[in-house]
């Protein structure tokens, strides 16, 4: 069956199902870099609204919009000073409502980030909390006395470098911040804080939001005994921050998080067919993802960093990640991403320039063949490369603090190229907040849209294939195997069996299709053997 013929099997009103998210393709938008509507060089909500046709044309099921909330922008929106406000940089609450309306008119669900582990130090809650030890919000953040020698309460380290504790003279105590000192940790052990956060969730659900991606979820509760983290066993990985020297056993992943998520699920259920997705990183990510999504009474799905920071894409890496989600009773639903706003472009990590075109086609087919949800980061459908941002133009606080040993997150956050020959590549009429990629004009949307062989149009075909084949969208996964550079697994649903096969190397590889197999999609040559980064999906006899 051809890809075109298989589209006739696509169910109608796919996003109207209560479990629309199961097997969904989710398109992540980083607002600062997607589209600028007012010429100030920074993307905004109106820019997103004006370019949603692009996402609808991809046939994605949903968009996930990264933070647009009121913020001092010390961590570009992940330091929130009003959980219910829209930062003027991005527009107004009316602009957000218009975005929701336009997304729904196009058949797109709309998800937004929720950042519940911390706030900005300019949030009114924190400004009140730091005033004294006995005010109404004194216990809304994590405060503790110093050790007798004046040093921090324990050895916990910040992700951004240095101790995870900052001294506050007004309280005469330290406060916890797992990220920047300007991002104090909320005390989610406090029932009043939980109630406030649940009210924030209700606020956004009531405005028509269809789901949440919850940032740094495993940081939302800490060990109440404040026990020291043990040293990280030697693993051969480079250590560029003090944070890398510890096993993060006590500053994240508290058992109380799972109980709180049952309350979150209850709020989501109040509003009908909503979707909740956890971001979970760290040393115990797989265990915590399972806890956070267990028994259909917590969150719907979770994703970690199996691929986001992997130096190489190997069959073993893929099979190990998939093995963590076998589909047993009470297990949540996985989501997968190869790129996001924090992780470098996959094509720059995993392929040499000579083979990028072939690799990008294989990568799209692989991501859209995995059991779970597929998350595409803006520009991934264009094959955008990582941009090398010079030090004098860096915006990322982590990269600046750890220069030059930490790869800048700015390199994946560069402006979306819409028009190849326009100033700023059609992103803005002003100077963009980050430089555009030197090779991104050739990859611009307008240049690729009219080319049937472009990566953009290939990605559209792969999304269409996923939607047309029930086994790819929601089926079970079986027999994941690594044979040299060749990865194979089966997807099955209602008697349908699909063999998915990928050469993950820049060299040719031998393979043999089973008797009776019929190829329904392929990239690269596969006879007499697989070309570098060739891939195919074949219908097997039942």
mmCIF file of C-alpha atoms in Angstrom, residues 145-333:
data_model
loop_
_atom_site.group_PDB
_atom_site.id
_atom_site.type_symbol
_atom_site.label_atom_id
_atom_site.label_comp_id
_atom_site.label_asym_id
_atom_site.label_seq_id
_atom_site.Cartn_x
_atom_site.Cartn_y
_atom_site.Cartn_z
ATOM 1 C CA UNK A 145 18.844 27.875 59.209
ATOM 2 C CA UNK A 146 22.576 27.707 58.460
ATOM 3 C CA UNK A 147 24.863 25.175 60.011
ATOM 4 C CA UNK A 148 26.642 26.384 63.179
ATOM 5 C CA UNK A 149 29.571 27.564 61.054
ATOM 6 C CA UNK A 150 27.262 29.632 58.846
ATOM 7 C CA UNK A 151 27.493 27.336 55.820
ATOM 8 C CA UNK A 152 24.429 26.120 53.858
ATOM 9 C CA UNK A 153 22.143 23.473 55.377
ATOM 10 C CA UNK A 154 23.530 20.662 53.205
ATOM 11 C CA UNK A 155 25.614 19.899 50.147
ATOM 12 C CA UNK A 156 22.951 20.200 47.437
ATOM 13 C CA UNK A 157 24.149 21.859 44.242
ATOM 14 C CA UNK A 158 22.310 24.002 41.714
ATOM 15 C CA UNK A 159 21.870 22.863 38.121
ATOM 16 C CA UNK A 160 23.354 26.197 37.034
ATOM 17 C CA UNK A 161 26.456 25.875 39.189
ATOM 18 C CA UNK A 162 27.321 26.457 42.841
ATOM 19 C CA UNK A 163 25.347 25.662 46.000
ATOM 20 C CA UNK A 164 21.576 25.278 45.753
ATOM 21 C CA UNK A 165 21.227 27.619 48.742
ATOM 22 C CA UNK A 166 21.352 31.407 48.923
ATOM 23 C CA UNK A 167 21.549 33.450 52.132
ATOM 24 C CA UNK A 168 18.784 35.974 52.775
ATOM 25 C CA UNK A 169 19.649 38.542 55.437
ATOM 26 C CA UNK A 170 16.041 39.556 56.093
ATOM 27 C CA UNK A 171 15.107 36.108 57.314
ATOM 28 C CA UNK A 172 18.542 35.189 58.546
ATOM 29 C CA UNK A 173 18.127 31.913 56.677
ATOM 30 C CA UNK A 174 19.056 30.191 53.458
ATOM 31 C CA UNK A 175 16.480 29.479 50.745
ATOM 32 C CA UNK A 176 16.644 26.560 48.320
ATOM 33 C CA UNK A 177 16.949 27.025 44.563
ATOM 34 C CA UNK A 178 17.702 24.014 42.389
ATOM 35 C CA UNK A 179 18.230 26.360 39.461
ATOM 36 C CA UNK A 180 19.177 30.062 39.505
ATOM 37 C CA UNK A 181 19.296 31.982 42.771
ATOM 38 C CA UNK A 182 16.509 34.077 41.208
ATOM 39 C CA UNK A 183 14.355 30.916 41.068
ATOM 40 C CA UNK A 184 13.535 30.019 44.703
ATOM 41 C CA UNK A 185 11.927 26.611 45.207
ATOM 42 C CA UNK A 186 8.284 26.524 46.204
ATOM 43 C CA UNK A 187 7.474 24.340 49.202
ATOM 44 C CA UNK A 188 4.971 21.904 47.684
ATOM 45 C CA UNK A 189 4.890 20.010 50.986
ATOM 46 C CA UNK A 190 2.730 22.895 52.219
ATOM 47 C CA UNK A 191 -1.005 22.215 51.576
ATOM 48 C CA UNK A 192 -1.632 25.928 50.996
ATOM 49 C CA UNK A 193 0.963 25.992 48.230
ATOM 50 C CA UNK A 194 -0.588 22.912 46.652
ATOM 51 C CA UNK A 195 -3.995 24.587 46.736
ATOM 52 C CA UNK A 196 -2.572 27.728 45.112
ATOM 53 C CA UNK A 197 -0.936 25.725 42.339
ATOM 54 C CA UNK A 198 -4.131 23.764 41.684
ATOM 55 C CA UNK A 199 -5.982 27.066 41.373
ATOM 56 C CA UNK A 200 -3.429 28.133 38.751
ATOM 57 C CA UNK A 201 -4.160 24.919 36.850
ATOM 58 C CA UNK A 202 -7.893 25.620 36.974
ATOM 59 C CA UNK A 203 -7.318 29.149 35.685
ATOM 60 C CA UNK A 204 -5.620 27.941 32.503
ATOM 61 C CA UNK A 205 -7.932 24.979 31.928
ATOM 62 C CA UNK A 206 -10.873 27.377 32.199
ATOM 63 C CA UNK A 207 -9.334 29.507 29.417
ATOM 64 C CA UNK A 208 -9.518 26.540 27.056
ATOM 65 C CA UNK A 209 -6.072 24.999 27.509
ATOM 66 C CA UNK A 210 -6.115 21.295 26.597
ATOM 67 C CA UNK A 211 -3.089 20.114 28.515
ATOM 68 C CA UNK A 212 0.036 20.851 30.492
ATOM 69 C CA UNK A 213 3.669 19.974 30.110
ATOM 70 C CA UNK A 214 4.952 20.201 33.692
ATOM 71 C CA UNK A 215 8.518 21.441 33.899
ATOM 72 C CA UNK A 216 11.125 19.847 36.215
ATOM 73 C CA UNK A 217 8.393 17.919 38.001
ATOM 74 C CA UNK A 218 10.698 15.797 40.134
ATOM 75 C CA UNK A 219 12.088 18.960 41.755
ATOM 76 C CA UNK A 220 8.729 19.958 43.253
ATOM 77 C CA UNK A 221 9.361 18.260 46.607
ATOM 78 C CA UNK A 222 12.554 17.720 48.566
ATOM 79 C CA UNK A 223 13.719 15.486 51.407
ATOM 80 C CA UNK A 224 12.393 17.051 54.612
ATOM 81 C CA UNK A 225 15.419 15.836 56.571
ATOM 82 C CA UNK A 226 17.695 17.713 54.134
ATOM 83 C CA UNK A 227 20.103 14.796 53.945
ATOM 84 C CA UNK A 228 23.286 15.298 51.926
ATOM 85 C CA UNK A 229 23.345 13.863 48.425
ATOM 86 C CA UNK A 230 25.921 11.074 48.009
ATOM 87 C CA UNK A 231 28.790 11.380 45.519
ATOM 88 C CA UNK A 232 28.106 10.372 41.941
ATOM 89 C CA UNK A 233 29.881 7.092 41.120
ATOM 90 C CA UNK A 234 32.500 7.463 38.427
ATOM 91 C CA UNK A 235 30.786 6.919 35.070
ATOM 92 C CA UNK A 236 33.321 8.330 32.618
ATOM 93 C CA UNK A 237 31.095 11.276 31.668
ATOM 94 C CA UNK A 238 32.547 14.799 31.698
ATOM 95 C CA UNK A 239 31.719 16.856 34.780
ATOM 96 C CA UNK A 240 31.464 20.561 34.104
ATOM 97 C CA UNK A 241 29.447 21.664 37.169
ATOM 98 C CA UNK A 242 29.481 20.795 40.884
ATOM 99 C CA UNK A 243 25.974 19.442 40.258
ATOM 100 C CA UNK A 244 27.500 16.664 38.150
ATOM 101 C CA UNK A 245 29.455 15.294 41.117
ATOM 102 C CA UNK A 246 26.351 14.283 43.093
ATOM 103 C CA UNK A 247 23.751 11.552 42.872
ATOM 104 C CA UNK A 248 20.554 13.600 43.152
ATOM 105 C CA UNK A 249 18.890 11.370 45.720
ATOM 106 C CA UNK A 250 17.406 13.827 48.207
ATOM 107 C CA UNK A 251 16.805 17.144 46.441
ATOM 108 C CA UNK A 252 14.293 15.626 44.010
ATOM 109 C CA UNK A 253 11.859 12.754 43.530
ATOM 110 C CA UNK A 254 10.153 12.805 46.954
ATOM 111 C CA UNK A 255 7.400 10.207 47.345
ATOM 112 C CA UNK A 256 4.890 12.966 48.106
ATOM 113 C CA UNK A 257 4.999 14.166 44.496
ATOM 114 C CA UNK A 258 2.996 11.172 43.286
ATOM 115 C CA UNK A 259 0.254 11.844 45.825
ATOM 116 C CA UNK A 260 0.084 15.498 44.782
ATOM 117 C CA UNK A 261 -0.256 14.421 41.138
ATOM 118 C CA UNK A 262 -3.438 12.543 42.013
ATOM 119 C CA UNK A 263 -4.868 15.936 43.007
ATOM 120 C CA UNK A 264 -3.595 17.410 39.727
ATOM 121 C CA UNK A 265 -5.313 14.615 37.811
ATOM 122 C CA UNK A 266 -8.509 15.344 39.691
ATOM 123 C CA UNK A 267 -8.405 18.970 38.543
ATOM 124 C CA UNK A 268 -7.692 17.904 34.960
ATOM 125 C CA UNK A 269 -10.644 15.518 35.065
ATOM 126 C CA UNK A 270 -12.898 18.386 36.174
ATOM 127 C CA UNK A 271 -12.352 19.918 32.728
ATOM 128 C CA UNK A 272 -12.851 16.814 30.613
ATOM 129 C CA UNK A 273 -10.474 15.532 27.962
ATOM 130 C CA UNK A 274 -7.267 17.204 29.058
ATOM 131 C CA UNK A 275 -3.684 15.934 28.908
ATOM 132 C CA UNK A 276 -0.851 16.080 31.435
ATOM 133 C CA UNK A 277 2.780 15.431 30.499
ATOM 134 C CA UNK A 278 5.704 15.367 32.906
ATOM 135 C CA UNK A 279 9.258 16.375 32.140
ATOM 136 C CA UNK A 280 11.524 14.233 34.302
ATOM 137 C CA UNK A 281 15.307 14.280 34.207
ATOM 138 C CA UNK A 282 17.995 13.238 36.616
ATOM 139 C CA UNK A 283 19.538 10.118 38.021
ATOM 140 C CA UNK A 284 16.297 8.249 38.772
ATOM 141 C CA UNK A 285 14.214 9.481 35.858
ATOM 142 C CA UNK A 286 12.769 6.165 34.656
ATOM 143 C CA UNK A 287 11.558 5.153 38.114
ATOM 144 C CA UNK A 288 10.059 8.575 38.742
ATOM 145 C CA UNK A 289 8.351 8.726 35.347
ATOM 146 C CA UNK A 290 6.631 5.430 36.147
ATOM 147 C CA UNK A 291 5.536 6.699 39.559
ATOM 148 C CA UNK A 292 4.191 9.947 38.136
ATOM 149 C CA UNK A 293 2.050 8.177 35.494
ATOM 150 C CA UNK A 294 0.952 5.026 37.336
ATOM 151 C CA UNK A 295 -2.501 3.441 37.393
ATOM 152 C CA UNK A 296 -4.360 6.043 35.330
ATOM 153 C CA UNK A 297 -4.806 8.214 38.405
ATOM 154 C CA UNK A 298 -1.835 10.553 38.080
ATOM 155 C CA UNK A 299 -0.460 12.083 34.887
ATOM 156 C CA UNK A 300 -1.093 10.693 31.417
ATOM 157 C CA UNK A 301 2.453 10.683 30.104
ATOM 158 C CA UNK A 302 6.079 11.526 30.804
ATOM 159 C CA UNK A 303 9.281 12.039 28.904
ATOM 160 C CA UNK A 304 12.890 12.122 29.965
ATOM 161 C CA UNK A 305 16.267 12.716 28.440
ATOM 162 C CA UNK A 306 16.996 9.333 26.843
ATOM 163 C CA UNK A 307 17.706 11.000 23.491
ATOM 164 C CA UNK A 308 17.945 14.715 24.242
ATOM 165 C CA UNK A 309 21.534 14.644 25.458
ATOM 166 C CA UNK A 310 22.737 11.431 23.824
ATOM 167 C CA UNK A 311 26.007 11.951 21.936
ATOM 168 C CA UNK A 312 25.166 9.109 19.556
ATOM 169 C CA UNK A 313 21.996 7.482 18.302
ATOM 170 C CA UNK A 314 22.538 3.738 18.444
ATOM 171 C CA UNK A 315 20.191 0.751 18.217
ATOM 172 C CA UNK A 316 21.114 -0.093 21.805
ATOM 173 C CA UNK A 317 20.097 3.393 22.989
ATOM 174 C CA UNK A 318 16.707 3.078 21.309
ATOM 175 C CA UNK A 319 15.977 -0.439 22.542
ATOM 176 C CA UNK A 320 16.984 0.457 26.094
ATOM 177 C CA UNK A 321 14.652 3.464 26.117
ATOM 178 C CA UNK A 322 11.737 1.506 24.659
ATOM 179 C CA UNK A 323 12.271 -1.375 27.084
ATOM 180 C CA UNK A 324 11.410 0.976 29.930
ATOM 181 C CA UNK A 325 7.830 1.223 28.633
ATOM 182 C CA UNK A 326 6.688 -2.314 27.779
ATOM 183 C CA UNK A 327 2.989 -1.483 28.144
ATOM 184 C CA UNK A 328 2.142 -3.462 31.257
ATOM 185 C CA UNK A 329 -0.941 -3.031 33.418
ATOM 186 C CA UNK A 330 -0.995 0.241 35.312
ATOM 187 C CA UNK A 331 1.815 1.727 33.242
ATOM 188 C CA UNK A 332 1.616 5.256 31.890
ATOM 189 C CA UNK A 333 2.075 6.296 28.284
#
